[in-house]
Coordinates of C-alpha atoms and ligand atoms in Angstrom, one line a residue:
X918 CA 104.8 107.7 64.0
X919 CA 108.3 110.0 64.1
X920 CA 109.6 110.0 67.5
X921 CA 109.8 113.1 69.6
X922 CA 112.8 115.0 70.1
X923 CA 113.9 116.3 72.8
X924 CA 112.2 120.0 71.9
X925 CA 109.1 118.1 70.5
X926 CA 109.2 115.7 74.1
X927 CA 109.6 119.2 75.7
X928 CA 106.4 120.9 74.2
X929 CA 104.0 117.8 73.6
X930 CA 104.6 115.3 76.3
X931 CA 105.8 116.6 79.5
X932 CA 108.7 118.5 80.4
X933 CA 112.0 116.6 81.7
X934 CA 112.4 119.5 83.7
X935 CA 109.4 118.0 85.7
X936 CA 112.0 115.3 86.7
X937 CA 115.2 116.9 88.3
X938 CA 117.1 114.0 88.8
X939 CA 118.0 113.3 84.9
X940 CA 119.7 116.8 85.0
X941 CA 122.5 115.3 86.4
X942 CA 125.7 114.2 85.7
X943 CA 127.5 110.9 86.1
X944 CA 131.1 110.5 85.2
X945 CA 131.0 114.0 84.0
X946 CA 128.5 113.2 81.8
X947 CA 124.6 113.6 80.8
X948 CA 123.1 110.6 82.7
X949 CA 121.1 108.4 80.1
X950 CA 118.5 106.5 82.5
X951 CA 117.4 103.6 80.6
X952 CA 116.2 101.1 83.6
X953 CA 112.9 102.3 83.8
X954 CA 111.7 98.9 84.5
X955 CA 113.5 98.4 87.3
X956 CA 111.8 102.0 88.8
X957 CA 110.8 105.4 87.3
X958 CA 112.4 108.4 88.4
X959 CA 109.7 111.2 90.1
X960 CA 108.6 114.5 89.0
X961 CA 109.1 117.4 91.1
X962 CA 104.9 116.9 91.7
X963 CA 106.0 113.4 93.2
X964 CA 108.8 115.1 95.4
X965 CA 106.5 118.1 96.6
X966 CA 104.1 115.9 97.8
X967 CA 106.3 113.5 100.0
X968 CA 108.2 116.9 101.1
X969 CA 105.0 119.0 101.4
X970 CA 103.0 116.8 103.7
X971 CA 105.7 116.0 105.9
X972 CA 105.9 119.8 106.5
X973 CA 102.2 120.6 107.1
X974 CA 100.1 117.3 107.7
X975 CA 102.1 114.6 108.9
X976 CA 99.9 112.6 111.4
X977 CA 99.2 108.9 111.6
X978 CA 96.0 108.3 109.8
X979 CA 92.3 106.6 111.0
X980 CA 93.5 107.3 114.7
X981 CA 93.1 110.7 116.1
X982 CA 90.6 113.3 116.4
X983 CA 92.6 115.5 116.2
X984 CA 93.0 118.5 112.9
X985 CA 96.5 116.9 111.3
X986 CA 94.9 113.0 111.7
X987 CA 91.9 113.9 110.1
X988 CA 93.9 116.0 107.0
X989 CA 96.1 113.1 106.8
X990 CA 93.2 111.0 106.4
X991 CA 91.8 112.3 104.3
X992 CA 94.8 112.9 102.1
X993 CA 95.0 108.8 102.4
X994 CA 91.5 107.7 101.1
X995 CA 91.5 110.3 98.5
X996 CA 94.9 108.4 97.0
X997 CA 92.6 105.7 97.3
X998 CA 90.0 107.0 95.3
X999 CA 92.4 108.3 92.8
X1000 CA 93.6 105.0 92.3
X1001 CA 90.1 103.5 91.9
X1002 CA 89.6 106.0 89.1
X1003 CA 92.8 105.8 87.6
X1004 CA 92.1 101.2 87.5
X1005 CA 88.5 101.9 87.0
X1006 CA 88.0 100.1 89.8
X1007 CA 84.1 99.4 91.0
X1008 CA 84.5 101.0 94.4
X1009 CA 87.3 102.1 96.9
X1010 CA 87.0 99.1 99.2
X1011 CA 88.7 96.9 96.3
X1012 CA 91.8 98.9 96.6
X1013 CA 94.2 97.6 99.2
X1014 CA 97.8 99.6 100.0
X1015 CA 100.5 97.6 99.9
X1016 CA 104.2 97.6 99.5
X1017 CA 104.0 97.3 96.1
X1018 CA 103.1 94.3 93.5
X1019 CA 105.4 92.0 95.5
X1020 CA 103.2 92.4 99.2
X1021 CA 100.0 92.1 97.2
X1022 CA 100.9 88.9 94.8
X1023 CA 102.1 87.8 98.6
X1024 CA 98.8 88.6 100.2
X1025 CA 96.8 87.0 97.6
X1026 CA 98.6 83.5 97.9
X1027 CA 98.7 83.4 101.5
X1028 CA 95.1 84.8 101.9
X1029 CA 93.4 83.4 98.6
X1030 CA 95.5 80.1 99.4
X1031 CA 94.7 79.8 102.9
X1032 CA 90.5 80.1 101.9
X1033 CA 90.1 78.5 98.9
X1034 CA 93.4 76.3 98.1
X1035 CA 94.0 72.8 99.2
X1036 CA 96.7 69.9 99.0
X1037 CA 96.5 68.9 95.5
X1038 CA 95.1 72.3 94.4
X1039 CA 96.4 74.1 91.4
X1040 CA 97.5 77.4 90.5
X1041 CA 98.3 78.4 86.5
X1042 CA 101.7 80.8 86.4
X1043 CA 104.0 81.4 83.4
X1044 CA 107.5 80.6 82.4
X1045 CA 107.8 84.1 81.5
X1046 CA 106.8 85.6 85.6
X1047 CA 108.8 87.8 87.6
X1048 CA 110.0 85.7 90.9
X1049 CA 107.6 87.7 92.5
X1050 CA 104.9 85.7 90.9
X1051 CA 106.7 82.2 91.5
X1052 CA 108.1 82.4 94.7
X1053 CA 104.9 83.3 97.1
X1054 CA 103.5 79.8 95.0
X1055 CA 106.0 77.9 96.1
X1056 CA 105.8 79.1 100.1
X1057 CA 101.8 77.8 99.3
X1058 CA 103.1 74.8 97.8
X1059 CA 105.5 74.0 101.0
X1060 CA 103.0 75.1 103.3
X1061 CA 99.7 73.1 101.8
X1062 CA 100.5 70.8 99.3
X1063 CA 99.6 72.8 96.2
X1064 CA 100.4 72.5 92.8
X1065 CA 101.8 75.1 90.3
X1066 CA 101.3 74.6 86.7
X1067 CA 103.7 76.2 84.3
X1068 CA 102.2 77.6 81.0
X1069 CA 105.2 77.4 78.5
X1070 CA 106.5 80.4 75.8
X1071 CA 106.8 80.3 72.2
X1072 CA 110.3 80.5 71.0
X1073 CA 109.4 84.5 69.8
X1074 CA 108.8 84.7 73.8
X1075 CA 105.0 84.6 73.6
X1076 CA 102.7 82.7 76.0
X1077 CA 101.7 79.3 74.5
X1078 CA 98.0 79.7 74.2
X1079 CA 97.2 76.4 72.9
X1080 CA 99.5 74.7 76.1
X1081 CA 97.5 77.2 78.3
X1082 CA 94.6 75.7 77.2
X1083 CA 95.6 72.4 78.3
X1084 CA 96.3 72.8 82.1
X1085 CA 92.9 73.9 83.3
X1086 CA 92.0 70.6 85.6
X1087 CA 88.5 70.8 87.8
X1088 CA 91.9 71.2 90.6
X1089 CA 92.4 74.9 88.9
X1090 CA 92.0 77.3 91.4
X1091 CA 94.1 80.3 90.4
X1092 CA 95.9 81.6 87.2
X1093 CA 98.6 84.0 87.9
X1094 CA 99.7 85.9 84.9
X1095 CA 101.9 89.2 83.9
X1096 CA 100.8 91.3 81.6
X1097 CA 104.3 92.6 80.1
X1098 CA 107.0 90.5 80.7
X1099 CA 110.2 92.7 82.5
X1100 CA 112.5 90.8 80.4
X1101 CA 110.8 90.1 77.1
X1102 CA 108.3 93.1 76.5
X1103 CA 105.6 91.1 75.5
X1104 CA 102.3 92.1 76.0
X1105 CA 100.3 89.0 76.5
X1106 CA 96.5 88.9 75.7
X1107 CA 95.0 89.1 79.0
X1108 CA 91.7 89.2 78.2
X1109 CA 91.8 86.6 76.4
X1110 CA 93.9 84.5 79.1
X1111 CA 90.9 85.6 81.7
X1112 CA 87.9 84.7 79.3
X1113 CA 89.9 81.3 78.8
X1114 CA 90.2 81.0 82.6
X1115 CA 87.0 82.4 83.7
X1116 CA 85.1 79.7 81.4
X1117 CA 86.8 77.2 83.5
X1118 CA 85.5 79.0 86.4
X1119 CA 89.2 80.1 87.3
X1120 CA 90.0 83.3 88.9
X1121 CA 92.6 85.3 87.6
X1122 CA 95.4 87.4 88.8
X1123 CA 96.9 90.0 86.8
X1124 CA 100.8 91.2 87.4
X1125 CA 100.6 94.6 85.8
X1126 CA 103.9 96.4 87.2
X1127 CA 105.1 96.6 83.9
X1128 CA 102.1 97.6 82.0
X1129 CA 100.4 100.2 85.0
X1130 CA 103.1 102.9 83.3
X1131 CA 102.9 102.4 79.8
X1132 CA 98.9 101.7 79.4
X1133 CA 95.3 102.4 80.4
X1134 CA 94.0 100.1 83.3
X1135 CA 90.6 99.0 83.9
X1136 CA 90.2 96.1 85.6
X1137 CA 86.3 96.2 85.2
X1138 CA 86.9 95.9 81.0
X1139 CA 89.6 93.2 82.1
X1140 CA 87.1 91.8 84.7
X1141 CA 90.1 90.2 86.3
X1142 CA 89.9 89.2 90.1
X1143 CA 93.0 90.5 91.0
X1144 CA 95.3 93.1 89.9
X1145 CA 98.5 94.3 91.4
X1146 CA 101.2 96.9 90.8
X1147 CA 104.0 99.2 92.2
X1148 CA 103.9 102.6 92.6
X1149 CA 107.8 103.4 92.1
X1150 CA 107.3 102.2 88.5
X1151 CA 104.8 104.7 87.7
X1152 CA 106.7 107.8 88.9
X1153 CA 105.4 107.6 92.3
X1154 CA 107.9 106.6 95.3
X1155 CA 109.1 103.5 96.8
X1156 CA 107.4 101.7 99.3
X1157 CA 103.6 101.8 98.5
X1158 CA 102.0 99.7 95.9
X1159 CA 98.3 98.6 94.8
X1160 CA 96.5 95.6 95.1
X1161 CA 92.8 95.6 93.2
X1162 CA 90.7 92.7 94.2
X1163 CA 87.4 92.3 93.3
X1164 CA 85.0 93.0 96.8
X1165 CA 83.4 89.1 96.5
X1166 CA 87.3 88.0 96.7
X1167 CA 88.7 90.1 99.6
X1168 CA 85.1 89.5 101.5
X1169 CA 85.8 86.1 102.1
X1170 CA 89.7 86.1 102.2
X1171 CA 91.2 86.5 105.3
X1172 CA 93.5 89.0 106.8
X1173 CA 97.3 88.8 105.5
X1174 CA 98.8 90.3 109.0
X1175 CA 96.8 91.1 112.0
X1176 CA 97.4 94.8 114.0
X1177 CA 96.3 98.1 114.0
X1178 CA 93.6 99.2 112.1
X1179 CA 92.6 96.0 110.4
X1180 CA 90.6 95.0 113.1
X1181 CA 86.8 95.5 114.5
X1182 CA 86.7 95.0 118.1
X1183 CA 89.6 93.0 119.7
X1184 CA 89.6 90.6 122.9
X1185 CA 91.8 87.7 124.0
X1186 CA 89.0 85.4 123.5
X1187 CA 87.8 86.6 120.6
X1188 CA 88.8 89.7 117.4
X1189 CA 86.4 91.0 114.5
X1190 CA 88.1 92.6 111.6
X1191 CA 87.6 95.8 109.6
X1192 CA 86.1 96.2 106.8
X1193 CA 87.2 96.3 103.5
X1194 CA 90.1 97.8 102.7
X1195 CA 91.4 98.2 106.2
X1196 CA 91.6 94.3 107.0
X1197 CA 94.7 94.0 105.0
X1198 CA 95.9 97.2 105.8
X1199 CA 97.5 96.2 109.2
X1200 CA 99.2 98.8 110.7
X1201 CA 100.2 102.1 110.4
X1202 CA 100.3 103.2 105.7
X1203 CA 102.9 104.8 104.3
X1204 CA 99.8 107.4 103.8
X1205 CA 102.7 110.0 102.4
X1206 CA 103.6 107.2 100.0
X1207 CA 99.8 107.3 99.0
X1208 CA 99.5 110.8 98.8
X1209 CA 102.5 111.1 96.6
X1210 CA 101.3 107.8 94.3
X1211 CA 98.0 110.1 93.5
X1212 CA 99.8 112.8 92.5
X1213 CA 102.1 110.3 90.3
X1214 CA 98.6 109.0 88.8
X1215 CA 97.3 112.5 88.7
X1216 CA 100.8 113.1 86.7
X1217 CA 100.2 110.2 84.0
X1218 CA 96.6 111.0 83.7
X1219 CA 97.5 114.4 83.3
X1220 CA 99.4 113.7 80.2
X1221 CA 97.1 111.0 78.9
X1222 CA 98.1 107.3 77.5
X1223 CA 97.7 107.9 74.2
X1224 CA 100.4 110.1 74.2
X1225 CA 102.7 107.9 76.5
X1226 CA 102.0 105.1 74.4
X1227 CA 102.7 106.3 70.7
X1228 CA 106.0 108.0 72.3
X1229 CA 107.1 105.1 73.7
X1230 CA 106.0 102.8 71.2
X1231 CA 107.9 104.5 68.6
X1232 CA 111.0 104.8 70.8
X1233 CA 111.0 101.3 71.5
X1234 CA 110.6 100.5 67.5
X1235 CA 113.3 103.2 66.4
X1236 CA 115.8 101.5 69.6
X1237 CA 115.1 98.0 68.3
X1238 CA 115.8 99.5 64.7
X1239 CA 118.9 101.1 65.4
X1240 CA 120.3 98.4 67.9
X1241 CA 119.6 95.5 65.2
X1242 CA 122.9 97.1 62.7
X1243 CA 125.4 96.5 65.4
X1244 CA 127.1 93.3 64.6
X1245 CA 126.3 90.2 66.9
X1246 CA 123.3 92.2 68.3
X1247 CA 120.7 89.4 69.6
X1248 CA 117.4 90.5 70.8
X1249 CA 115.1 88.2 73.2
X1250 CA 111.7 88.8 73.1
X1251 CA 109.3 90.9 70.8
X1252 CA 109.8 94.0 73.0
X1253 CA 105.4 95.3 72.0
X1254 CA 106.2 97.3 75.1
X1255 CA 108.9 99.6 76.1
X1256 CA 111.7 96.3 77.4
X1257 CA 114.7 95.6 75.1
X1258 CA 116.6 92.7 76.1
X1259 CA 119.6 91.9 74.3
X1260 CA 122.7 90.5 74.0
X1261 CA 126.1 91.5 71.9
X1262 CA 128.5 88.4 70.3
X1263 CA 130.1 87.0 73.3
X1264 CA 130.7 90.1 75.5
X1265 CA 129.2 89.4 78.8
X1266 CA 125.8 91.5 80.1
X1267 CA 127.7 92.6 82.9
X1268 CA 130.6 93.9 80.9
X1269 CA 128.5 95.6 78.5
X1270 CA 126.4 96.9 81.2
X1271 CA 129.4 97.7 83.2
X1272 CA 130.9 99.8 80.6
X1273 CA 127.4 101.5 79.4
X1274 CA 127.4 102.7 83.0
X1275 CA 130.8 104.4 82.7
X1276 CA 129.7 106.4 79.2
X1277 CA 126.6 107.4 81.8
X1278 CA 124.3 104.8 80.5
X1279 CA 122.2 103.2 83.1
X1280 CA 121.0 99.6 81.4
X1281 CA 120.0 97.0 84.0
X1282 CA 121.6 93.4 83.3
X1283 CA 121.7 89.8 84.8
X1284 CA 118.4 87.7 85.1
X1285 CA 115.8 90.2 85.8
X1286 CA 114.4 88.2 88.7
X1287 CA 113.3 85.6 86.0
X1288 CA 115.7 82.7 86.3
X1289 CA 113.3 80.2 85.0
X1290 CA 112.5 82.2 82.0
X1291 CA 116.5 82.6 81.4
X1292 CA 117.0 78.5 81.4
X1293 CA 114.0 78.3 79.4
X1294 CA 116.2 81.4 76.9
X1295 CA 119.4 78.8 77.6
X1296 CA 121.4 82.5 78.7
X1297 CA 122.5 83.6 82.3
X1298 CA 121.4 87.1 81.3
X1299 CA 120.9 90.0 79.3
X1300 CA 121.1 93.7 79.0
X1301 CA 117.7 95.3 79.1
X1302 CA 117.0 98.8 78.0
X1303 CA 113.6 100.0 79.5
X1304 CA 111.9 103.6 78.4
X1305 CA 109.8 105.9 80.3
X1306 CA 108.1 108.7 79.0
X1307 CA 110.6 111.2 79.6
X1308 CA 113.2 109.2 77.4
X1309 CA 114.3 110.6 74.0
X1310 CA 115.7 109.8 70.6
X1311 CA 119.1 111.4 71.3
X1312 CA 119.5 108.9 74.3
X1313 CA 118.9 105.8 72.3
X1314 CA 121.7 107.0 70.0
X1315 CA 123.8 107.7 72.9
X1316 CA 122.9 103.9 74.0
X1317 CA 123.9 102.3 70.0
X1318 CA 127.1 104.5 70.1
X1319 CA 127.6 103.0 73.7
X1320 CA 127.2 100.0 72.4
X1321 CA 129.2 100.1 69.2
X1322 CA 131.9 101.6 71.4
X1323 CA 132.3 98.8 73.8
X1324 CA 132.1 96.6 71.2
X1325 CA 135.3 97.8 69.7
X1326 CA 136.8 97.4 72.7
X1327 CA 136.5 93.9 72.7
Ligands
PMP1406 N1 106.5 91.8 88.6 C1 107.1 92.3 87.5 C2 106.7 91.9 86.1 C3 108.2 93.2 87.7 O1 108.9 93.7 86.7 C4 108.6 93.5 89.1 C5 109.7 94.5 89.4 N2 110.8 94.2 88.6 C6 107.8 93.0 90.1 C7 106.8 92.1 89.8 C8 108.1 93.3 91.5 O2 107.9 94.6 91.8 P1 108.3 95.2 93.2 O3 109.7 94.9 93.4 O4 108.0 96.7 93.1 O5 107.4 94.6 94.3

């Protein structure tokens, strides 16, 4: 597999033209936008959208009769329904809006936890999660009692299978896992994790915020119960993100936050709620947000994952190539995906990113939001390079020049 060119990305895969920002200049020079991890930057498609309904439909949505309401609306559910495809979801009423993976691994432990999770009860995370996927555990653990379970990593930053194996108790009642590790690029075998957990009758809950942009979703082949992502990862905007539940789940969780909209009929003796989605969808969407995330999907789709994935693929093995002839380099993690973590003989991540930044290289560094996985690494922090599908050859030789040139300063 050669890796595309800037002419070749141009004709085959989509045009960086479709995403003004990385026009620009910083420091008076070309930016090289290599935290794609952290968030995506947005095709014009993206931007048109947000800018395009503001002008013409805005209207809150699910509350007037009136013309702009109902467009709005409907503008809303079909987002919803292009996410359902896009997941292979089994219907629309499994698709919840959130904030982004955050909000929904936060709804699920306070909802799932509050129906089916007990003092003493256990939930199944990984040394390798996100604080996103530790954190909401631990508010369940303060506020019930419950017990997390940590499934350890390999010293080549894989999960521990075997160890896995060993922590399903008849206490299980929830495995939270991520698919790609934000610091490591591993992809971990998540259907085998959910066949393990599901013949221990455990649900499972799939972080996929790093692997919604780089691969093809379907949480039906997956048959996970739970599934969550953000949309600013995936070239859609900030502030709206996905949580997938399967309907037998959300039916008998309760709501995360009472409101608007997420009710049936309301008293002060006694409320109903809606419906699936709209009980967790309290108050009023970022519907634009939706609206723009379709057109984001509808952007990826449009291009296709086999083509995102043997670009990236091959930009993340020519980067890990190239990076492994400077001197001192140290990589952490297998990087499968499109994550390079790395650090350089003694120079500190933040100097290294620090100095990257002023050559116009943006590289994220520090702990990623995974302090636990950096004591189990025994470092503070590292510099990650992340790709996107925009991302070319020539920029990860401007990122080892960058390198090597810092270097030499020290
Ligand atoms: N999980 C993983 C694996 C992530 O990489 C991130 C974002 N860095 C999150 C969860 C949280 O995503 P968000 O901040 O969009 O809610």
């Amino acid at each position: 597999m050669s890796v595309k060119s800037d002419t070749a990305l141009e004709q085959e895969l989509a045009p960086r033209s479709s995403f003004p920002i990385l026009s620009r200049s910083v420091y008076g020079r070309p930016l090289v936008y290599l935290d794609n991890g952290a968030t995506t930057q947005k095709p014009q498609c993206v931007i048109d959208a947000i800018t395009d309904e503001y002008l013409n439909v805005n209207a809150n949505v699910h509350r007037g009769v009136h013309y702009l309401s109902q467009e709005a609306t409907r503008l809303y559910e079909e987002a919803r329904a292009t996410v359902q495809a896009f997941i292979h979801a089994r219907s629309t009423a499994e698709i919840v809006f959130t904030r982004g993976t955050t909000e929904s691994i936060n709804l699920v432990a306070a909802s799932f936890g509050e129906a089916f999770m007990r003092e003493g009860d256990e939930v199944i995370v990984t040394e390798m999660e996100h604080h996103s996927n530790i954190v909401p555990w631990q508010l369940l653990q303060a506020r019930k009692g419950i017990v997390i379970r940590v499934c350890p990593i390999t010293d080549e930053g894989r999960l521990n299978l075997e160890a896995l194996s060993q922590l399903f108790t008849p206490k299980t009642r929830l495995l939270a896992c991520t698919h790609v590790s934000n610091v490591l690029g591993t992809v971990n075998p998540v259907q085998d994790i959910i066949r393990m957990a599901h013949a221990h009758d455990v649900p499972v809950l799939i972080d996929a915020a790093q692997s919604v942009p780089h691969m093809a979703a379907d949480v039906q082949a997956l048959d996970c119960d739970f599934l969550a992502f953000s949309g600013h990862k995936v070239y859609g905007p900030t502030g709206i993100g996905v949580l997938y539940g399967k309907e037998q789940w959300l039916e008998k969780m309760p709501p995360y936050m009472g409101g608007g909209e997420m009710i049936g009929k309301v008293s002060f003796e006694h409320t109903t709620f809606n419906v699936l989605p709209y009980k967790f969808e309290a108050g009023t969407p970022d519907y634009v947000a939706a609206t723009a995330l379709a057109r984001a999907l509808d952007f990826v789709s449009g291009i296709g994952f086999e083509a995102i994935e043997a670009h990236e693929h091959a930009l993340t093995v020519y980067a890990r190539e190239q990076l492994s002839q400077i001197p001192g380099m140290r990589f952490f993690g297998p990087s499968d995906d499109a994550v390079i973590s790395f650090l350089v003989g003694n120079i500190h991540h933040l100097d290294l990113g620090t100095l990257l930044d002023r050559l116009g290289i943006a590289v994220r560094t520090g702990h990623h939001c995974a302090e636990p996985l950096m004591h189990r690494l025994g470092i503070e922090g590292t510099v990650r390079a992340s790709f996107a599908l925009y991302n070319t050859k020539e920029e990860v030789d401007a990122l080892v020049q960058g390198i090597d040139r810092v270097r030499k300063m020290f």
